[in-house]
Amino acid sequence: MTRNSSTPVWHYRTRTQTLIHWLGWFSLVALTVFCWQLMNENTIWAFVSDAPDQAADIGGRMFPPAWGYIDELWAPLWDTINIATLGTLMGVAIAIPVAFLAATNTTPSTRFVRPVALLVIVASRSINSLIWALLLVAIIGPGLLAGVFAIGLRSIGFVAKLLYEAIEEIDTTQVEAIRATGASGAQVIDYAIVPQILPAFWGISVFRWDINIRESTILGLVGAGGLGIQLSASLATLAWNQVAMIFVVILATVVIAEWVSAKVRQAVI
Amino acid sequence: MLKLDKLSKTYATGDTALRQVTFEVTAGQVVGLIGPSGAGKSTLIRCINRLVEPSEGTITLGDTNLARLKGRALRRARRRIGMIFQEYALVERLTVMENVLSGRLGYVPAWRSFLRRYSPEDVSQAFSLLEKVGLSDYFNKRADALSGGQRQRVGIARALEQNPELLLVDEPTASLDPKTSRQIMRLIGSACRERNLPAIINIHDVMLAQQFTDRIIGLRAGEVVFDGSPRALTDQVLTRIFGDEDWTRMRGEEPDSEQTRTPTVDLAEGV
């Protein structure tokens, strides 16, 4: 606040703050311009300029989709759904204990156990399902099992992170009340914590299943089973109308998965 | 009979919530604990069932010194003490029946409570308590479907389901309207008389305290500054407890609102 002939004047920011803000925005713009230059050094503009023609060409070859190809897609589709579902179950089963060990209000030791649980979560989350699948195909060989493990390992971190955040946000007075009755630790979890996190738990699990359906459609690209195997075969032979058919199947599956997960979430909350 | 001897509590932040609190509560006596916010009322009753760890002093219930108990022994002691909370503290997503039966948790093994397989005696006691508090038709409702007054009645039933030897009541009426407040206080009073149950009721409404308790203890800045019959609460005594200048002084420090960072599940107490 400065005084200007006895009427107080209020400024949102001081002069220095204004300057710092202005400098901040200026350097952001400068950085953007610089990055744009750097990024497009190797761009061949001739290719970019005929991109619309290329897109129209491929689009033309995709249409109409090879509707008859669906007969060969049922089995991989079933595999895809199985990979997503079993992977989610595996991930959730491991994520539950990890979440309880990671939440500050339930962990047995903030100094030793919690960091380990957080490390598990970060390790699982930082690696994409596709990379997990690449690794696992190399370790346990190509096929459904590698896909299930890839989806499962990726899901642990996602589910555990959201679940431990839900555990940390519970109402502590309910926990106090149950502790005051002389309940043991297991009973406190059963009566005071689980009822509070159950809606979050179902919401998270179904959401993850929904994401996993989408992710498992591409795992076949690296040999982990499911629709992706068909997709990579069709891409390799430039059979664009088959690729289009696979896209249609993926789209339909994802729409159905989303509808199911929305219904389940409505039911539990 | 409950006996507190030189009970003190200093929080990790250095705030002293209780200083050398000493008093006895005999069987069947309903004690009202009054004082300004931040005086340590909540801390005092939470020290008794060890939701807050006392720093010094002894708490004797019957023959047990509660202040030094750990693990299983502490849980055994807690089940003898019923507690009623300000915001009811019911498990919102469980049914009324499950909430009342949770009063038996200290007595049943975890697998039984997990499967909700309580003994017929526990269940019939829960039904008769629900009838007593006027909620017999509500046993299958979820707790979050009830009104404030109804929830507090469930809270009372849960505490009594423990068959406690002592009742700790933390601001039972703070979230209720004046009429419901009186009904709830009357219910707590009659339950205590019926069972010859001693109770400590934290309450900031002096009128309610005078009307429904046998004895008043005034707490100010963690010290007992008054202990006597409700009729002896004169204006002079009230000034001694609440004091005018406290308005400005109390604002900065409210040890009651201090959140102690104890883990929700304390493994030292055993799983």
Coordinates of C-alpha atoms in Angstrom, one line a residue:
Chain A
M1 CA 0.0 0.0 0.0
T2 CA 1.3 3.4 -0.9
R3 CA -0.1 6.7 0.1
N4 CA -1.0 9.3 -2.5
S5 CA -2.0 12.6 -1.0
S6 CA -3.7 10.9 2.0
T7 CA -6.0 8.6 0.0
P8 CA -4.7 5.0 0.4
V9 CA -3.9 3.3 -2.9
W10 CA -3.9 -0.5 -3.1
H11 CA -1.9 -2.4 -5.7
Y12 CA -2.3 -6.0 -6.5
R13 CA 1.4 -6.4 -6.9
T14 CA 4.4 -4.4 -5.9
R15 CA 6.6 -2.9 -8.6
T16 CA 9.2 -5.7 -8.2
Q17 CA 6.5 -8.4 -8.4
T18 CA 5.1 -6.9 -11.6
L19 CA 8.6 -6.8 -13.1
I20 CA 9.2 -10.4 -12.2
H21 CA 5.9 -11.5 -13.7
W22 CA 6.6 -9.6 -16.9
L23 CA 10.1 -11.2 -17.1
G24 CA 8.6 -14.6 -16.5
W25 CA 6.2 -14.4 -19.3
F26 CA 8.8 -12.9 -21.6
S27 CA 11.2 -15.7 -21.1
L28 CA 8.4 -18.3 -21.6
V29 CA 7.6 -16.7 -25.0
A30 CA 11.4 -16.6 -25.9
L31 CA 11.8 -20.2 -24.9
T32 CA 8.8 -21.2 -27.1
V33 CA 10.3 -19.4 -30.1
F34 CA 13.7 -21.0 -29.6
C35 CA 12.2 -24.5 -29.2
W36 CA 10.2 -24.1 -32.4
Q37 CA 13.3 -23.3 -34.3
L38 CA 15.3 -26.2 -32.8
M39 CA 12.4 -28.6 -33.4
N40 CA 11.9 -27.8 -37.0
E41 CA 15.6 -27.8 -38.1
N42 CA 15.2 -31.2 -39.6
T43 CA 11.7 -31.0 -40.8
I44 CA 11.5 -31.5 -44.6
W45 CA 8.8 -29.0 -45.5
A46 CA 8.1 -30.7 -48.8
F47 CA 6.7 -33.7 -46.9
V48 CA 4.7 -31.6 -44.6
S49 CA 3.1 -29.7 -47.4
D50 CA 1.7 -32.8 -49.1
A51 CA 0.5 -34.3 -45.8
P52 CA -3.2 -33.6 -46.5
D53 CA -2.8 -35.6 -49.8
Q54 CA -1.2 -38.5 -48.0
A55 CA -3.8 -38.5 -45.3
A56 CA -6.6 -38.4 -48.0
D57 CA -4.9 -41.3 -49.9
I58 CA -4.6 -43.6 -46.8
G59 CA -8.1 -42.5 -45.7
G60 CA -9.4 -43.5 -49.2
R61 CA -7.7 -47.0 -49.0
M62 CA -9.2 -47.5 -45.5
F63 CA -12.7 -47.0 -46.7
P64 CA -14.8 -49.1 -46.8
P65 CA -13.4 -51.2 -43.8
A66 CA -13.1 -54.9 -44.5
W67 CA -16.2 -55.9 -42.7
G68 CA -15.7 -59.6 -43.4
Y69 CA -12.4 -59.5 -41.5
I70 CA -14.3 -59.4 -38.3
D71 CA -14.5 -63.2 -38.3
E72 CA -10.7 -63.3 -37.7
L73 CA -11.0 -60.7 -34.9
W74 CA -13.3 -62.4 -32.4
A75 CA -10.6 -64.6 -30.9
P76 CA -8.0 -61.8 -30.5
L77 CA -10.7 -59.5 -29.1
W78 CA -11.6 -62.1 -26.5
D79 CA -7.8 -62.4 -25.7
T80 CA -7.6 -58.6 -25.3
I81 CA -10.5 -58.5 -22.9
N82 CA -9.0 -61.3 -20.9
I83 CA -5.6 -59.6 -20.7
A84 CA -7.3 -56.4 -19.5
T85 CA -9.5 -58.1 -16.9
L86 CA -6.9 -60.6 -15.5
G87 CA -4.2 -57.9 -15.5
T88 CA -6.5 -55.5 -13.6
L89 CA -7.3 -58.3 -11.0
M90 CA -3.6 -59.0 -10.5
G91 CA -2.7 -55.3 -10.2
V92 CA -5.5 -54.6 -7.8
A93 CA -4.7 -57.6 -5.6
I94 CA -1.1 -56.3 -5.2
A95 CA -2.1 -52.7 -5.0
I96 CA -4.3 -53.0 -1.9
P97 CA -1.5 -54.0 0.5
V98 CA 0.9 -51.6 -1.1
A99 CA -1.6 -48.7 -0.7
F100 CA -2.1 -49.5 3.0
L101 CA 1.7 -49.6 3.5
A102 CA 2.1 -46.3 1.6
A103 CA -0.6 -44.2 3.3
T104 CA 0.9 -42.1 6.1
N105 CA -2.0 -42.9 8.5
T106 CA -1.8 -46.7 8.1
T107 CA 1.8 -47.5 7.4
P108 CA 3.6 -49.4 10.1
S109 CA 6.7 -47.3 9.6
T110 CA 7.0 -43.9 7.8
R111 CA 10.8 -44.2 7.7
F112 CA 11.3 -47.7 6.3
V113 CA 8.1 -49.3 4.9
R114 CA 6.5 -46.3 3.3
P115 CA 9.5 -45.4 1.1
V116 CA 9.6 -49.0 -0.2
A117 CA 5.9 -48.9 -0.9
L118 CA 6.3 -45.5 -2.7
L119 CA 9.2 -46.9 -4.7
V120 CA 7.0 -49.8 -5.9
I121 CA 4.3 -47.4 -6.9
V122 CA 6.7 -45.1 -8.8
A123 CA 8.5 -48.0 -10.5
S124 CA 5.3 -49.4 -11.7
R125 CA 3.9 -46.1 -12.8
S126 CA 6.9 -44.8 -14.6
I127 CA 7.1 -47.6 -17.1
N128 CA 4.4 -47.7 -19.8
S129 CA 2.5 -50.9 -20.4
L130 CA 4.0 -51.3 -23.8
I131 CA 7.5 -51.2 -22.3
W132 CA 6.5 -53.6 -19.6
A133 CA 5.2 -55.9 -22.4
L134 CA 8.5 -55.6 -24.4
L135 CA 10.4 -56.6 -21.3
L136 CA 8.1 -59.5 -20.4
V137 CA 7.9 -60.8 -23.9
A138 CA 11.7 -61.1 -23.7
I139 CA 11.5 -62.8 -20.3
I140 CA 8.5 -65.1 -20.5
G141 CA 8.1 -65.3 -24.2
P142 CA 5.4 -64.0 -26.5
G143 CA 1.7 -64.6 -25.7
L144 CA -1.2 -63.8 -23.4
L145 CA 0.7 -64.3 -20.1
A146 CA 3.2 -61.5 -21.0
G147 CA 0.3 -59.2 -21.7
V148 CA -1.5 -60.0 -18.4
F149 CA 1.7 -59.4 -16.4
A150 CA 2.4 -56.2 -18.3
I151 CA -1.0 -54.8 -17.6
G152 CA -0.9 -56.0 -14.0
L153 CA 2.5 -54.5 -13.3
R154 CA 1.4 -51.2 -14.8
S155 CA -1.8 -51.2 -12.8
I156 CA -0.2 -51.7 -9.4
G157 CA 1.1 -48.1 -9.3
F158 CA -2.0 -46.5 -10.6
V159 CA -4.4 -48.2 -8.3
A160 CA -2.1 -48.1 -5.2
K161 CA -1.4 -44.4 -5.7
L162 CA -5.1 -43.4 -5.9
L163 CA -6.1 -45.8 -3.2
Y164 CA -3.5 -44.5 -0.7
E165 CA -4.5 -41.0 -1.4
A166 CA -8.1 -42.1 -0.6
I167 CA -6.9 -43.7 2.6
E168 CA -5.1 -40.6 3.7
E169 CA -8.2 -38.5 3.2
I170 CA -10.5 -40.5 5.4
D171 CA -12.4 -38.9 8.3
T172 CA -10.3 -39.6 11.4
T173 CA -13.1 -39.1 13.9
Q174 CA -14.7 -42.4 12.6
V175 CA -11.4 -44.1 13.2
E176 CA -11.1 -42.6 16.7
A177 CA -14.6 -43.8 17.5
I178 CA -13.8 -47.4 16.5
R179 CA -10.5 -47.3 18.3
A180 CA -12.2 -46.1 21.4
T181 CA -14.3 -49.3 21.6
G182 CA -11.2 -51.3 22.1
A183 CA -11.0 -52.6 18.5
S184 CA -7.8 -54.1 17.3
G185 CA -5.8 -52.8 14.3
A186 CA -7.5 -55.3 11.9
Q187 CA -10.9 -54.4 13.2
V188 CA -10.2 -50.7 12.8
I189 CA -9.3 -51.3 9.2
D190 CA -12.4 -53.4 8.7
Y191 CA -14.9 -51.1 10.4
A192 CA -13.5 -47.6 10.1
I193 CA -11.3 -47.5 7.1
V194 CA -12.7 -50.0 4.5
P195 CA -16.2 -48.6 4.5
Q196 CA -14.8 -45.1 3.9
I197 CA -12.6 -46.1 1.0
L198 CA -14.9 -48.7 -0.7
P199 CA -16.5 -46.3 -3.2
A200 CA -13.1 -44.9 -4.2
F201 CA -11.8 -48.5 -4.5
W202 CA -14.5 -49.6 -6.9
G203 CA -14.3 -46.4 -8.9
I204 CA -10.5 -46.7 -9.2
S205 CA -10.5 -50.4 -10.1
V206 CA -13.2 -50.1 -12.8
F207 CA -11.5 -46.9 -14.2
R208 CA -8.2 -48.8 -14.4
W209 CA -10.0 -51.8 -16.1
D210 CA -11.4 -49.3 -18.6
I211 CA -7.9 -47.9 -19.3
N212 CA -6.5 -51.5 -19.5
I213 CA -8.9 -52.5 -22.2
R214 CA -7.5 -49.6 -24.3
E215 CA -3.9 -50.4 -23.5
S216 CA -4.2 -54.2 -24.1
T217 CA -5.4 -53.5 -27.7
I218 CA -1.9 -52.4 -28.6
L219 CA 0.2 -54.8 -26.6
G220 CA 0.1 -57.3 -29.5
L221 CA 2.3 -54.9 -31.4
V222 CA 5.2 -56.2 -29.4
G223 CA 4.0 -59.8 -29.3
A224 CA 2.0 -59.9 -26.1
G225 CA -1.2 -61.2 -27.6
G226 CA -4.6 -59.6 -28.4
L227 CA -5.8 -57.4 -31.2
G228 CA -2.4 -55.7 -31.6
I229 CA -1.0 -58.8 -33.3
Q230 CA -3.6 -58.5 -36.1
L231 CA -3.0 -54.8 -36.2
S232 CA 0.7 -55.1 -36.7
A233 CA 0.2 -57.8 -39.4
S234 CA -2.3 -55.6 -41.3
L235 CA -0.1 -52.6 -41.0
A236 CA 2.9 -54.6 -42.3
T237 CA 1.0 -55.8 -45.4
L238 CA -0.5 -52.3 -46.0
A239 CA -4.0 -53.7 -45.8
W240 CA -5.5 -50.4 -44.8
N241 CA -9.1 -51.6 -44.9
Q242 CA -8.3 -54.3 -42.4
V243 CA -6.6 -51.7 -40.2
A244 CA -9.8 -49.7 -40.4
M245 CA -11.8 -52.7 -39.3
I246 CA -9.6 -53.2 -36.3
F247 CA -10.0 -49.5 -35.4
V248 CA -13.8 -50.0 -35.6
V249 CA -13.6 -53.0 -33.2
I250 CA -11.3 -51.2 -30.8
L251 CA -13.6 -48.2 -30.8
A252 CA -16.7 -50.3 -30.1
T253 CA -14.9 -52.2 -27.3
V254 CA -13.7 -49.0 -25.6
V255 CA -17.2 -47.4 -25.8
I256 CA -18.7 -50.5 -24.2
A257 CA -16.0 -50.6 -21.5
E258 CA -16.6 -47.0 -20.7
W259 CA -20.3 -47.6 -20.5
V260 CA -19.8 -50.5 -18.1
S261 CA -17.4 -48.6 -15.9
A262 CA -19.7 -45.6 -15.7
K263 CA -22.6 -47.9 -14.7
V264 CA -20.5 -49.6 -12.0
R265 CA -19.3 -46.3 -10.6
Q266 CA -22.8 -45.0 -10.4
A267 CA -23.9 -48.1 -8.6
V268 CA -21.2 -48.0 -5.9
I269 CA -21.1 -44.3 -5.0
Chain B
M1 CA -14.6 -45.2 40.2
L2 CA -12.3 -43.0 38.1
K3 CA -9.3 -41.3 39.7
L4 CA -7.0 -38.8 37.9
D5 CA -3.8 -37.9 39.7
K6 CA -1.6 -35.0 38.6
L7 CA -2.5 -35.7 34.9
S8 CA -0.5 -33.4 32.6
K9 CA -0.3 -33.3 28.8
T10 CA 2.2 -31.3 26.7
Y11 CA 1.9 -31.6 23.0
A12 CA 5.0 -32.1 20.8
T13 CA 4.6 -28.5 19.7
G14 CA 5.3 -27.4 23.3
D15 CA 1.7 -26.4 24.0
T16 CA 0.7 -27.5 27.5
A17 CA -2.9 -28.6 27.4
L18 CA -3.3 -30.0 30.9
R19 CA -1.5 -29.1 34.1
Q20 CA -1.6 -31.4 37.1
V21 CA -5.3 -32.3 36.8
T22 CA -6.4 -34.2 39.9
F23 CA -10.0 -35.3 40.7
E24 CA -12.1 -38.4 41.4
V25 CA -15.4 -39.4 39.9
T26 CA -17.6 -41.8 42.0
A27 CA -20.0 -44.4 40.6
G28 CA -23.1 -42.9 39.1
Q29 CA -21.8 -39.3 39.2
V30 CA -22.4 -37.2 36.1
V31 CA -19.7 -34.6 35.8
G32 CA -19.9 -31.6 33.5
L33 CA -16.5 -30.3 32.3
I34 CA -16.8 -26.7 31.2
G35 CA -14.3 -24.2 30.0
P36 CA -13.4 -22.0 27.1
S37 CA -12.3 -23.5 23.8
G38 CA -8.6 -24.5 24.1
A39 CA -8.9 -25.1 27.8
G40 CA -8.0 -28.8 27.3
K41 CA -11.5 -30.4 27.8
S42 CA -11.2 -32.6 24.8
T43 CA -7.6 -33.5 25.6
L44 CA -8.6 -34.4 29.1
I45 CA -11.3 -36.9 28.1
R46 CA -9.1 -38.3 25.3
C47 CA -6.3 -38.9 27.7
I48 CA -8.6 -41.1 29.8
N49 CA -9.2 -43.6 27.0
R50 CA -5.7 -42.9 25.6
L51 CA -6.7 -41.5 22.2
V52 CA -4.3 -38.9 23.3
E53 CA -1.1 -40.0 25.2
P54 CA -0.9 -38.2 28.6
S55 CA 2.6 -36.9 29.4
E56 CA 2.5 -37.4 33.2
G57 CA 0.3 -38.6 36.0
T58 CA -2.0 -41.6 36.6
I59 CA -5.5 -42.4 35.5
T60 CA -7.0 -45.2 37.6
L61 CA -10.2 -46.9 36.6
G62 CA -11.1 -49.6 39.1
D63 CA -7.7 -51.1 39.8
T64 CA -6.1 -50.4 36.5
N65 CA -3.7 -47.5 35.8
L66 CA -4.7 -46.6 32.3
A67 CA -1.8 -44.2 31.7
R68 CA 0.8 -47.0 31.3
L69 CA -1.1 -49.6 29.3
K70 CA 0.0 -50.9 25.9
G71 CA -1.2 -53.2 23.2
R72 CA -3.8 -55.8 24.2
A73 CA -4.1 -54.5 27.8
L74 CA -4.9 -51.0 26.5
R75 CA -7.6 -52.4 24.1
R76 CA -9.1 -54.4 27.1
A77 CA -9.2 -51.2 29.1
R78 CA -10.8 -49.2 26.2
R79 CA -13.6 -51.5 25.9
R80 CA -14.6 -50.7 29.5
I81 CA -15.0 -47.0 28.5
G82 CA -17.8 -45.8 26.3
M83 CA -17.3 -42.6 24.3
I84 CA -19.8 -40.3 22.7
F85 CA -18.6 -37.7 20.1
Q86 CA -19.4 -34.2 19.1
E87 CA -19.9 -35.0 15.4
Y88 CA -21.4 -38.4 16.3
A89 CA -18.4 -40.2 14.6
L90 CA -20.6 -43.0 13.3
V91 CA -19.2 -45.0 10.4
E92 CA -21.3 -43.3 7.8
R93 CA -21.5 -46.1 5.3
L94 CA -22.4 -48.8 7.7
T95 CA -25.9 -49.6 8.9
V96 CA -27.2 -48.5 12.3
M97 CA -27.0 -52.1 13.5
E98 CA -23.4 -52.4 12.5
N99 CA -22.6 -49.1 14.2
V100 CA -24.2 -50.3 17.4
L101 CA -22.6 -53.7 17.3
S102 CA -19.2 -52.0 16.8
G103 CA -19.4 -51.4 20.5
R104 CA -18.6 -55.1 20.9
L105 CA -15.4 -55.0 18.8
G106 CA -13.2 -55.1 21.9
Y107 CA -14.9 -58.4 22.9
V108 CA -15.1 -60.4 19.7
P109 CA -12.3 -61.8 17.6
A110 CA -11.6 -60.1 14.3
W111 CA -12.9 -62.9 12.1
R112 CA -16.3 -62.8 13.8
S113 CA -16.6 -59.0 13.5
F114 CA -15.4 -59.3 9.8
L115 CA -18.2 -61.8 9.1
R116 CA -20.6 -59.7 11.2
R117 CA -21.4 -62.9 13.2
Y118 CA -22.1 -61.4 16.6
S119 CA -23.5 -63.6 19.4
P120 CA -27.3 -63.6 19.9
E121 CA -26.9 -61.8 23.3
D122 CA -24.9 -58.9 21.6
V123 CA -27.6 -58.6 18.9
S124 CA -30.5 -58.7 21.3
Q125 CA -28.8 -56.1 23.5
A126 CA -28.3 -53.9 20.5
F127 CA -32.0 -54.2 19.6
S128 CA -33.1 -53.3 23.1
L129 CA -30.7 -50.3 23.2
L130 CA -32.1 -49.1 19.8
E131 CA -35.5 -49.4 21.3
K132 CA -34.5 -47.4 24.3
V133 CA -33.1 -44.5 22.2
G134 CA -36.2 -44.7 20.0
L135 CA -34.7 -46.0 16.8
S136 CA -36.0 -49.6 16.7
D137 CA -37.2 -49.3 13.2
Y138 CA -34.0 -47.9 11.9
F139 CA -31.6 -50.8 12.4
N140 CA -31.1 -51.5 8.7
K141 CA -30.8 -47.9 7.6
R142 CA -27.4 -46.5 6.7
A143 CA -26.0 -44.1 9.3
D144 CA -25.7 -41.3 6.7
A145 CA -29.4 -41.4 6.1
L146 CA -30.2 -40.3 9.7
S147 CA -30.6 -36.8 11.1
G148 CA -28.2 -35.3 13.6
G149 CA -30.3 -36.1 16.7
Q150 CA -30.9 -39.7 15.4
R151 CA -27.2 -40.1 14.8
Q152 CA -26.3 -39.0 18.3
R153 CA -28.8 -41.6 19.6
V154 CA -27.0 -44.3 17.6
G155 CA -23.8 -42.9 19.1
I156 CA -25.2 -43.4 22.6
A157 CA -26.4 -46.9 21.8
R158 CA -23.0 -47.8 20.5
A159 CA -21.3 -46.6 23.7
L160 CA -23.8 -48.4 25.9
E161 CA -23.4 -51.6 23.8
Q162 CA -19.9 -51.8 25.3
N163 CA -21.5 -52.2 28.8
P164 CA -19.1 -49.6 29.9
E165 CA -17.9 -48.8 33.4
L166 CA -17.4 -45.2 32.5
L167 CA -18.8 -42.9 29.9
L168 CA -16.8 -40.1 28.2
V169 CA -18.9 -37.6 26.3
D170 CA -17.3 -35.0 24.1
E171 CA -19.6 -32.0 23.3
P172 CA -22.6 -34.2 22.6
T173 CA -24.9 -31.3 21.8
A174 CA -22.6 -28.9 19.9
S175 CA -24.0 -29.8 16.5
L176 CA -27.7 -30.1 17.6
D177 CA -30.6 -27.7 18.0
P178 CA -31.6 -26.7 21.6
K179 CA -34.6 -29.1 21.9
T180 CA -32.7 -32.1 20.6
S181 CA -29.8 -31.1 22.8
R182 CA -32.0 -31.4 25.9
Q183 CA -33.4 -34.7 24.8
I184 CA -29.9 -36.1 24.2
M185 CA -28.7 -34.8 27.6
R186 CA -31.7 -36.3 29.3
L187 CA -31.1 -39.7 27.5
I188 CA -27.4 -39.7 28.7
G189 CA -28.4 -38.7 32.2
S190 CA -31.1 -41.4 32.5
A191 CA -28.7 -44.1 31.1
C192 CA -26.2 -43.2 33.7
R193 CA -28.6 -43.3 36.6
E194 CA -30.1 -46.6 35.4
R195 CA -26.7 -48.3 35.3
N196 CA -25.0 -46.3 38.1
L197 CA -22.6 -45.2 35.4
P198 CA -20.1 -42.4 36.0
A199 CA -19.8 -40.0 33.1
I200 CA -17.6 -37.0 32.2
I201 CA -19.4 -34.7 29.8
N202 CA -17.5 -32.0 28.0
I203 CA -19.9 -29.2 27.3
H204 CA -19.5 -25.5 26.6
D205 CA -23.2 -24.7 27.2
V206 CA -23.2 -23.7 30.8
M207 CA -27.0 -23.7 31.1
L208 CA -27.2 -27.3 29.9
A209 CA -24.4 -28.3 32.1
Q210 CA -26.1 -26.9 35.2
Q211 CA -29.4 -28.5 34.3
F212 CA -28.2 -32.0 33.6
T213 CA -25.1 -32.7 35.7
D214 CA -24.4 -33.5 39.4
R215 CA -21.1 -31.8 39.5
I216 CA -19.2 -29.2 37.5
I217 CA -15.5 -29.0 36.9
G218 CA -14.2 -25.8 35.4
L219 CA -11.1 -26.0 33.3
R220 CA -9.0 -23.0 32.2
A221 CA -5.7 -23.2 30.3
G222 CA -5.4 -26.8 31.4
E223 CA -5.9 -26.2 35.1
V224 CA -8.9 -27.1 37.3
V225 CA -10.2 -23.7 38.5
F226 CA -13.5 -24.8 39.9
D227 CA -14.9 -28.1 41.2
G228 CA -18.3 -28.1 42.9
S229 CA -22.0 -28.4 42.6
P230 CA -23.8 -26.8 39.6
R231 CA -25.6 -24.4 42.0
A232 CA -22.3 -22.9 43.1
L233 CA -21.6 -21.6 39.6
T234 CA -21.9 -17.9 40.3
D235 CA -21.0 -15.1 37.9
Q236 CA -17.8 -14.7 39.8
V237 CA -16.9 -18.4 39.2
L238 CA -17.8 -18.1 35.5
T239 CA -15.5 -15.1 35.2
R240 CA -12.8 -17.2 36.8
I241 CA -13.3 -20.0 34.2
F242 CA -14.1 -18.1 31.1
G243 CA -12.6 -14.6 31.8
D244 CA -13.2 -11.6 29.6
E245 CA -9.6 -11.1 28.5
D246 CA -9.5 -14.7 27.3
W247 CA -11.2 -13.7 24.1
T248 CA -8.1 -12.0 22.8
R249 CA -5.6 -14.3 24.4
M250 CA -7.1 -17.6 23.4
R251 CA -7.4 -16.9 19.7
G252 CA -3.7 -17.5 19.0
E253 CA -3.4 -20.9 20.7
E254 CA -6.0 -23.6 20.6
P255 CA -4.3 -26.8 21.7
D256 CA -7.6 -28.6 21.2
S257 CA -7.6 -28.0 17.5
E258 CA -4.0 -29.4 17.4
Q259 CA -3.9 -32.5 15.3
T260 CA -1.6 -35.1 16.8
R261 CA 0.1 -37.1 14.1
T262 CA -0.5 -40.5 15.5
P263 CA -1.0 -43.3 12.9
T264 CA -4.6 -44.3 12.5
V265 CA -3.7 -47.9 13.1
D266 CA -1.2 -48.0 15.8
L267 CA 0.7 -51.3 15.4
A268 CA 2.0 -50.9 19.0
E269 CA -1.5 -51.7 20.1
G270 CA -1.4 -54.9 18.1
V271 CA -3.4 -56.0 15.1

